[in-house]
PDB file of N, CA and C in Angstrom:
ATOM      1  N   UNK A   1     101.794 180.132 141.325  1.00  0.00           N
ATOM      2  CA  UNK A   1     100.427 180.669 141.402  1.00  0.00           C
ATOM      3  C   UNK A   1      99.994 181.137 140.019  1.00  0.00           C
ATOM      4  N   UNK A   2      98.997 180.698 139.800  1.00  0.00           N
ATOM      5  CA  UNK A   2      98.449 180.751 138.439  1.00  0.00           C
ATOM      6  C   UNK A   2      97.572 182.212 138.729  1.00  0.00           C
ATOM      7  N   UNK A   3      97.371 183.229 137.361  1.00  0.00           N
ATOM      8  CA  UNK A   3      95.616 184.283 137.444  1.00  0.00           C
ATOM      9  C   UNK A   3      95.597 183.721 136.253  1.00  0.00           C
ATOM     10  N   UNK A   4      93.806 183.605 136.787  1.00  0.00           N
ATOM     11  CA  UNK A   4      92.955 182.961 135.431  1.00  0.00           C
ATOM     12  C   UNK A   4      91.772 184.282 134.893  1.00  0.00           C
ATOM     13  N   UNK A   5      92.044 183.645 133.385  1.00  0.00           N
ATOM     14  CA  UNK A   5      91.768 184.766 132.850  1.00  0.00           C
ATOM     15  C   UNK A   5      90.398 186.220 133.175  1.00  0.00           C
ATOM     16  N   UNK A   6      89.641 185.855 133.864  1.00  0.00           N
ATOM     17  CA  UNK A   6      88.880 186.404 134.478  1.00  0.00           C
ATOM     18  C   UNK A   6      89.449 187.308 135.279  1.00  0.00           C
ATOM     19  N   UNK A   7      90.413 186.782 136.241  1.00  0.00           N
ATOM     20  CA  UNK A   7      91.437 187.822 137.093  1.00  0.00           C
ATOM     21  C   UNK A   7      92.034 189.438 136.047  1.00  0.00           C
ATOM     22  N   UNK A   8      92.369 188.851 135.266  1.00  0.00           N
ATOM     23  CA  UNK A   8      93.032 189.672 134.080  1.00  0.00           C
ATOM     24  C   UNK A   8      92.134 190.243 134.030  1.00  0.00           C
ATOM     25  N   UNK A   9      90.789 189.913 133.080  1.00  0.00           N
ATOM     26  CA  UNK A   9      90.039 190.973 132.741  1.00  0.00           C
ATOM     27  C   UNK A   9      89.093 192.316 133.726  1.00  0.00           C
ATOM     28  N   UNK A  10      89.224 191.427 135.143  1.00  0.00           N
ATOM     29  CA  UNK A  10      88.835 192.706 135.743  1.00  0.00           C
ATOM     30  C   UNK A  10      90.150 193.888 136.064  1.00  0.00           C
ATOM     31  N   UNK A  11      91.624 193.111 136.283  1.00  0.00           N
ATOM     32  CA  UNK A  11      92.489 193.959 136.392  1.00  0.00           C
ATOM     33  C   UNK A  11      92.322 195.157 135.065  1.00  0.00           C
ATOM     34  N   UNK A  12      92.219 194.580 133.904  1.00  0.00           N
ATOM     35  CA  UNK A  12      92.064 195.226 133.265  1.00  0.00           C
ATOM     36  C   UNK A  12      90.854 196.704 133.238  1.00  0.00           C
ATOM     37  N   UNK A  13      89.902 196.254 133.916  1.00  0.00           N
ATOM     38  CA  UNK A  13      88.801 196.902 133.829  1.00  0.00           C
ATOM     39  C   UNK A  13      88.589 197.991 135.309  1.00  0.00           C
ATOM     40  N   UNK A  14      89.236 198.757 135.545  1.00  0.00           N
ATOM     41  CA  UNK A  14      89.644 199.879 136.231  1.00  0.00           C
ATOM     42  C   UNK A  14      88.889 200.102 137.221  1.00  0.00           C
ATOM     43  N   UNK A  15      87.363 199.976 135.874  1.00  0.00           N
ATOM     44  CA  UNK A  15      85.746 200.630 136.942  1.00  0.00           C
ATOM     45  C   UNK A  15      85.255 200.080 137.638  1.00  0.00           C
ATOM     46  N   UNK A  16      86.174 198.307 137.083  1.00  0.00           N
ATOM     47  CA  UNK A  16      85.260 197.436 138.422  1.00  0.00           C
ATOM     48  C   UNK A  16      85.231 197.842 139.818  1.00  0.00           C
ATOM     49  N   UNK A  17      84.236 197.120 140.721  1.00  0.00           N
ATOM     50  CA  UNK A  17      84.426 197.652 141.990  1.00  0.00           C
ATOM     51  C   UNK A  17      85.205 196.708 142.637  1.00  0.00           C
ATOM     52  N   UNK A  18      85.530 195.719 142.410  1.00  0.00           N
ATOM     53  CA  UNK A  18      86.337 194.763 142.422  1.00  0.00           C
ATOM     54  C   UNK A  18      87.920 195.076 142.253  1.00  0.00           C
ATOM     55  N   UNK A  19      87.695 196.005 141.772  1.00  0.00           N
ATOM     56  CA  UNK A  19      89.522 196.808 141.128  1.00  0.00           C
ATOM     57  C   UNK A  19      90.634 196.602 142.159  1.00  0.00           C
ATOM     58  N   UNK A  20      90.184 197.123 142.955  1.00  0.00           N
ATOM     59  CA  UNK A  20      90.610 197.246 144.679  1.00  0.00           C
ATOM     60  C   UNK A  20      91.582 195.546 144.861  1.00  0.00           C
ATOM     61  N   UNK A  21      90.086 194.754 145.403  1.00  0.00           N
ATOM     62  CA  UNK A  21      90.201 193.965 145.644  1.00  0.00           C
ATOM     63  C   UNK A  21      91.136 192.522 145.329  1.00  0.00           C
ATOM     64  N   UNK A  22      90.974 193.166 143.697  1.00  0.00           N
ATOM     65  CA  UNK A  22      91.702 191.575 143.151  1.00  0.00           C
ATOM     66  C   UNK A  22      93.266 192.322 142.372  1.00  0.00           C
ATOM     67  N   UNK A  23      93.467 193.545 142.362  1.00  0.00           N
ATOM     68  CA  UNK A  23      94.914 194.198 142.415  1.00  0.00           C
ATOM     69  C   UNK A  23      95.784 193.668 143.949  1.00  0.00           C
ATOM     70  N   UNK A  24      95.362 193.257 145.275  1.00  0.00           N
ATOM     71  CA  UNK A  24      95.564 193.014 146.146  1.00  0.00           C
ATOM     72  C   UNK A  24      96.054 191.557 146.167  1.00  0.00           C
ATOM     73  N   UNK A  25      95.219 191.074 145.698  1.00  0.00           N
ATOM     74  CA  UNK A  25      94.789 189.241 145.350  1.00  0.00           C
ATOM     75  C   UNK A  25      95.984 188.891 144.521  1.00  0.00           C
ATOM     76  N   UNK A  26      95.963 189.472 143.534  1.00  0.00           N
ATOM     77  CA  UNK A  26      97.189 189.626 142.321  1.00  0.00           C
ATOM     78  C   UNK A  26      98.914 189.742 142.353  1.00  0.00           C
ATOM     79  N   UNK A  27      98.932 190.822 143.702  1.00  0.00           N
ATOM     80  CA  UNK A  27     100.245 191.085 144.223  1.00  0.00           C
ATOM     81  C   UNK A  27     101.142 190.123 145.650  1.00  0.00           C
ATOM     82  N   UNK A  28      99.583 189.635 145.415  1.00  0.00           N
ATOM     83  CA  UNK A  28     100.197 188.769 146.306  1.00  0.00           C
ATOM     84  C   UNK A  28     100.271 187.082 145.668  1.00  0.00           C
ATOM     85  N   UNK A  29      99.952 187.117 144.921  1.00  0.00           N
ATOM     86  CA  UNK A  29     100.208 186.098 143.636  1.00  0.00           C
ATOM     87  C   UNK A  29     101.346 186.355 143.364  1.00  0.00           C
ATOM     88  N   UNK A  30     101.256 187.317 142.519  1.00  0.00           N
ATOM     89  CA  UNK A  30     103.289 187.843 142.252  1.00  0.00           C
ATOM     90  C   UNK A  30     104.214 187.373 143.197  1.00  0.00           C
ATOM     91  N   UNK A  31     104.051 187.407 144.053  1.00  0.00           N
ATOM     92  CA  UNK A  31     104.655 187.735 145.611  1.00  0.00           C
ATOM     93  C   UNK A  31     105.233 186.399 145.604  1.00  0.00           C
ATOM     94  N   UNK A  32     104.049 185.110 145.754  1.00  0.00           N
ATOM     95  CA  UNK A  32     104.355 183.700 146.050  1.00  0.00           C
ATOM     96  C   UNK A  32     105.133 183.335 144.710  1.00  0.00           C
ATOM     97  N   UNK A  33     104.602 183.540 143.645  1.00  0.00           N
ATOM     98  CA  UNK A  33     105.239 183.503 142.368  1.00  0.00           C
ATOM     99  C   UNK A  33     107.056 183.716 142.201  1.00  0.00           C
ATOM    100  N   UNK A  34     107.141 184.197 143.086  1.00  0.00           N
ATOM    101  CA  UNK A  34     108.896 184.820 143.042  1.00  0.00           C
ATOM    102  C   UNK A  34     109.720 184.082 144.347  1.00  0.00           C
ATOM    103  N   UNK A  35     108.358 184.202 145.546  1.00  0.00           N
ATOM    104  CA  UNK A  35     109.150 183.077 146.382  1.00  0.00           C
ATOM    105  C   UNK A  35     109.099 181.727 146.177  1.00  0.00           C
ATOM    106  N   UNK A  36     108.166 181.219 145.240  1.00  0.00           N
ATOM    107  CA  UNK A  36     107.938 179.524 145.677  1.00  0.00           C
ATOM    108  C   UNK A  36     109.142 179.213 144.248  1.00  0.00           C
ATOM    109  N   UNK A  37     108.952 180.297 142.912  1.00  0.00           N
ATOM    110  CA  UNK A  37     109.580 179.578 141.661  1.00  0.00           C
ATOM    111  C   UNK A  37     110.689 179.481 141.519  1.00  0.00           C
TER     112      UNK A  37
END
């Protein structure tokens, strides 16, 4: 599972309201990332 760079920059960006949302999106990226590789 790839994050494209856009992903990053809102992780980065705390205030987004989006923050929530794509920290969620992300961990579960990680997640497949460790089971599929």
């Amino acid at each position: 599972c790839q994050m494209n760079h856009e992903v990053y920059w809102l992780i980065a960006d705390n205030e987004s309201p989006e923050y929530e949302l794509v920290m969620v999106e992300y961990q579960k990226c990680e997640w497949w990332r460790e089971e599929e590789c």
